[in-house]
Short mmCIF file of C-alpha atoms in Angstrom, two decimals:
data_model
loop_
_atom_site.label_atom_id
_atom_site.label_comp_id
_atom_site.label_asym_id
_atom_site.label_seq_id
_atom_site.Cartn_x
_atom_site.Cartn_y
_atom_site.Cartn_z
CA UNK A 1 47.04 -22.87 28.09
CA UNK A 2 46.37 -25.16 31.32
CA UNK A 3 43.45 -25.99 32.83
CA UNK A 4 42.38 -27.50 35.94
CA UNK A 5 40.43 -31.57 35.96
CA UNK A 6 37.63 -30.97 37.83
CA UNK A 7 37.94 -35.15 39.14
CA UNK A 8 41.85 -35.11 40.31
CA UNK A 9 42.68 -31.22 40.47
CA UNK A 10 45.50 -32.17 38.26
CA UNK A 11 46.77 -29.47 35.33
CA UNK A 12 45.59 -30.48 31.81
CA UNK A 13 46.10 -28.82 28.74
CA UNK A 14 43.35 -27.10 26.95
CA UNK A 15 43.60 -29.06 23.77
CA UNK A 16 43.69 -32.56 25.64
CA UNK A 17 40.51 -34.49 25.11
CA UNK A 18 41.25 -36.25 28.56
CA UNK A 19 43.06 -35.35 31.70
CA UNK A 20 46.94 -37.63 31.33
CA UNK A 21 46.14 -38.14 35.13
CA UNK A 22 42.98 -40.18 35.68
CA UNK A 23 41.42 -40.21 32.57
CA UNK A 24 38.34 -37.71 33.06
CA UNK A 25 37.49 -36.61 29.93
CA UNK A 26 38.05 -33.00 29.72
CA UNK A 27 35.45 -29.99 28.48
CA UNK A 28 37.27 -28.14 25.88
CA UNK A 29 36.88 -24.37 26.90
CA UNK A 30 35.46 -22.39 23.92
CA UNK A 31 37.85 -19.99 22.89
CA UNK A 32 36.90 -16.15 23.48
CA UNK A 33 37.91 -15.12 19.91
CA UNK A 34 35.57 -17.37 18.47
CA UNK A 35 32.36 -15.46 20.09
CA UNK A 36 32.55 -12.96 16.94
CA UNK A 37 32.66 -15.30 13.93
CA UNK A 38 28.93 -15.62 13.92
CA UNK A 39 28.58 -12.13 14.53
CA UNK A 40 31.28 -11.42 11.63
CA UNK A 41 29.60 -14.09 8.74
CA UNK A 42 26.34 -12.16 9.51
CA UNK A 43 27.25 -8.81 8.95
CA UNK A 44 29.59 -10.02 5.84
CA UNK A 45 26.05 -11.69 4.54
CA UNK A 46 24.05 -8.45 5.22
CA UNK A 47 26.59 -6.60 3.53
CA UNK A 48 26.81 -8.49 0.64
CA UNK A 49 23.14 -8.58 0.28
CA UNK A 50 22.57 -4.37 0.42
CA UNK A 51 25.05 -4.36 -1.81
CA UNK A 52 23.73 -6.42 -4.27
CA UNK A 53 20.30 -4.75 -3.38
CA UNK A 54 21.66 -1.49 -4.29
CA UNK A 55 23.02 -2.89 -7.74
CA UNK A 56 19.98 -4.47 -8.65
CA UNK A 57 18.38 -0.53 -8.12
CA UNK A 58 20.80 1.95 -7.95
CA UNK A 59 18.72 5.04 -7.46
CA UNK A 60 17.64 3.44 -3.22
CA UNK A 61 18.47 6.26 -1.21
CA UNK A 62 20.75 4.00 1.72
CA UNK A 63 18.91 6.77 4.18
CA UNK A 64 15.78 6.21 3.18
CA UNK A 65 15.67 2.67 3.06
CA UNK A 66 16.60 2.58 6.69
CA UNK A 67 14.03 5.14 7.28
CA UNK A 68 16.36 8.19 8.39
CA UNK A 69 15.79 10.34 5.63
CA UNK A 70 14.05 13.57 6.01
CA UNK A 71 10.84 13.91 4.63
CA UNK A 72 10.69 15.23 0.82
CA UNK A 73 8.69 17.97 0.07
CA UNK A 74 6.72 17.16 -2.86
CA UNK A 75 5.23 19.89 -5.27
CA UNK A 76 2.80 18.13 -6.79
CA UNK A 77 2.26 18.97 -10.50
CA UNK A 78 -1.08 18.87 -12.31
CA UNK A 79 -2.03 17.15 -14.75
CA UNK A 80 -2.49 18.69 -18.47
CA UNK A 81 -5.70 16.54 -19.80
CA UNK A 82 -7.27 17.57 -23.10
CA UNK A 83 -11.05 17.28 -23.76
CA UNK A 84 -11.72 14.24 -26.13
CA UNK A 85 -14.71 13.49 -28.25
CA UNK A 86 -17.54 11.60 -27.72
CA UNK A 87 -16.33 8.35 -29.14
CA UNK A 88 -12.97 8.24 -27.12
CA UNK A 89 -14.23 10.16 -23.93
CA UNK A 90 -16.68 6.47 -24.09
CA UNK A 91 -13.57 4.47 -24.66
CA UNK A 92 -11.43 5.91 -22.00
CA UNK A 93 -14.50 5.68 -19.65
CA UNK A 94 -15.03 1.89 -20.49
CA UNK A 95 -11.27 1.57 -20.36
CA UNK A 96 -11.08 3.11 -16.89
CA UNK A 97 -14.06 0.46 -15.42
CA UNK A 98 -12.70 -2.40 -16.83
CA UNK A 99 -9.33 -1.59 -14.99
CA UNK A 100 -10.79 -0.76 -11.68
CA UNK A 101 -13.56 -3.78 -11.92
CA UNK A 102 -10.32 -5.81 -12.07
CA UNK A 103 -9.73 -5.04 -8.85
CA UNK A 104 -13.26 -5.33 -6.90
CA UNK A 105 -14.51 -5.82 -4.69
CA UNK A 106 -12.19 -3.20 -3.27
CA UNK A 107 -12.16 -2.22 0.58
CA UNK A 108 -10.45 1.37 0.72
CA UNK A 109 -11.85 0.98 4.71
CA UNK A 110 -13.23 -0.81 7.06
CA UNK A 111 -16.85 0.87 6.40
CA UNK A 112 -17.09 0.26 2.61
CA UNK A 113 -16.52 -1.91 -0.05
CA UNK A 114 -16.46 -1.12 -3.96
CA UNK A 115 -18.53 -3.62 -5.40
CA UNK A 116 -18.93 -2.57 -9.40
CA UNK A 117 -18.48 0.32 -11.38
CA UNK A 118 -19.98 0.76 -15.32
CA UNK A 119 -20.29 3.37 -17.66
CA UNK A 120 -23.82 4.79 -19.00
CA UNK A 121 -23.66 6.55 -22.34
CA UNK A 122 -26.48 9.09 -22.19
CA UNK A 123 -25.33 11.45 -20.75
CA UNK A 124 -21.03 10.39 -20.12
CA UNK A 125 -21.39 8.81 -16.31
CA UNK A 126 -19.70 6.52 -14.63
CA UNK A 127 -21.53 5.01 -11.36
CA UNK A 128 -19.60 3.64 -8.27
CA UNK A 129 -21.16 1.21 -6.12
CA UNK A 130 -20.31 0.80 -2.67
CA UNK A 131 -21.56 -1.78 -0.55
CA UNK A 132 -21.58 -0.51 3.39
CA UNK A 133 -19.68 -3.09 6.07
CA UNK A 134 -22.86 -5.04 8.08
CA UNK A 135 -20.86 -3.34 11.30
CA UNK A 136 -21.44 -0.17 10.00
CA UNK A 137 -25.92 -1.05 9.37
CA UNK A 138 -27.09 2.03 11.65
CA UNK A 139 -24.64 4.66 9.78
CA UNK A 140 -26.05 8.03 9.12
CA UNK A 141 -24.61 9.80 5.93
CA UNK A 142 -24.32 13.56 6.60
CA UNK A 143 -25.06 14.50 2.31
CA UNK A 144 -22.44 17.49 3.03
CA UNK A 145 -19.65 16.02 4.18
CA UNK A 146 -19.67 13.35 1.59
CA UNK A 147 -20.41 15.61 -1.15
CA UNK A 148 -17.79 17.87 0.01
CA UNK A 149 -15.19 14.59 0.27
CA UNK A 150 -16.68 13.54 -3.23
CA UNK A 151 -15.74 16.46 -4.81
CA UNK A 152 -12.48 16.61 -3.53
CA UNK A 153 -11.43 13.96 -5.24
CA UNK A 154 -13.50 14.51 -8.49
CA UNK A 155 -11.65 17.90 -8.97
CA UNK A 156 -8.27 16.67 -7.49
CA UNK A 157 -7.23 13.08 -7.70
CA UNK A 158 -5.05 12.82 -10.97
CA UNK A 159 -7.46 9.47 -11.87
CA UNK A 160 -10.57 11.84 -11.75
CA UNK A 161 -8.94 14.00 -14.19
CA UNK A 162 -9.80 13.36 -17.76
CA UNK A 163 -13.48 13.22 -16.13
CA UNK A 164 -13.60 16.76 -14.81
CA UNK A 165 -12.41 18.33 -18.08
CA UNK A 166 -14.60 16.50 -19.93
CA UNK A 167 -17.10 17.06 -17.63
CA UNK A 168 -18.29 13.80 -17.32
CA UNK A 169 -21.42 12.63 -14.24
CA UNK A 170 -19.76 10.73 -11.45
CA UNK A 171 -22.33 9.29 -9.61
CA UNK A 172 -21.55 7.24 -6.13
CA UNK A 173 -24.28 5.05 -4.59
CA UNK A 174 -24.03 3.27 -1.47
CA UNK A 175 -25.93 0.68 -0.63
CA UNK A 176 -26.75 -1.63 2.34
CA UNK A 177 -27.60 -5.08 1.70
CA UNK A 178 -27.74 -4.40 -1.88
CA UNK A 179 -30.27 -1.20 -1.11
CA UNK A 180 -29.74 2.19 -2.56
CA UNK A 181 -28.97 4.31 0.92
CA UNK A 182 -27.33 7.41 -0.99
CA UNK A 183 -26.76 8.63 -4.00
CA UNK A 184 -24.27 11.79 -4.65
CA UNK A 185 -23.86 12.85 -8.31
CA UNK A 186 -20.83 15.09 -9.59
CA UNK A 187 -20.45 16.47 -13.06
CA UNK A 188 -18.56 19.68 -12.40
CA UNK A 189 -15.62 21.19 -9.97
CA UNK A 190 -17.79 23.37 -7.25
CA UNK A 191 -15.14 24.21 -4.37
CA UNK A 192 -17.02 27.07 -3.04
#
């Protein structure tokens, strides 16, 4: 293909690095079909990496990765837990703090912070101690709607479990500044 110099008007190959006429170095023209290579090494690379995504863990959904899935309903079973004696109801308590002190302190929001929890062995309890954000100093509680929150997840979250059949005191204090502001005890389901 020709071109046109741009210093003598002369015609000039595309592939010459100068014009044959006067010398003017010519700008090679970028060639159209090369626009996509880029474009085509990209998508080759994604495509290799899904795929090797997908064979490191078959069971992605491709859908659901991308987020175009419909939503699953999920029938959420519950949990069989047994009653167990004194001695291992203790261990399993012990057990339980040690793997949640682990994680502390723990912010499940912006107002509070879990700060400890420990296990007293007359009766089974296991206290949760929640330190309230400094924004949050002038919060009221309202004891019902905690309680009522509190024992939602005493008689429903699957980590609460072997505690409500054993019927075992969950106590939850919350404290400002290292103050006792409110204390809510559970020891038994009461969804009335």
């Amino acid at each position: 293909m020709l071109t046109t110099c741009p210093a003598c008007r002369g015609q000039v190959s595309q592939a010459a690095a100068a014009c044959p006429h006067c010398g003017h170095p010519v700008k090679k023209v970028r060639s159209s079909s090369s626009g996509w290579l880029p474009f085509a090494i990209l998508f080759a690379v994604a495509g290799i990496g899904l795929g090797y995504m997908y064979r490191l863990n078959p069971d992605i959904d491709p859908k659901a990765f991308f987020g175009l899935a419909e939503e699953p309903v999920v029938v959420k079973q519950k949990i069989e837990v047994q009653r167990l004696s004194p001695g291992q109801l203790q261990k399993e308590l012990q057990a339980y703090a040690f793997r949640v002190n682990r994680l502390t302190p723990y912010k499940p929001n912006l107002m509070l912070s879990l700060e400890r929890v420990y296990v007293d062995n007359k009766p089974a309890t296991i206290i949760f101690e929640y330190e309230i954000s400094v924004a949050y100093k002038d919060m009221q509680f309202e004891s019902g709607v905690v309680r009522k929150a509190l024992m939602n997840r005493y008689c429903n979250d699957d980590d609460f479990a072997f505690m409500a059949a054993n019927n075992v005191r969950v106590t939850f204090r919350y404290m400002k500044m290292g103050r006792i502001v409110h204390t809510e005890m559970i020891d038994q389901c009461d969804q009335s």
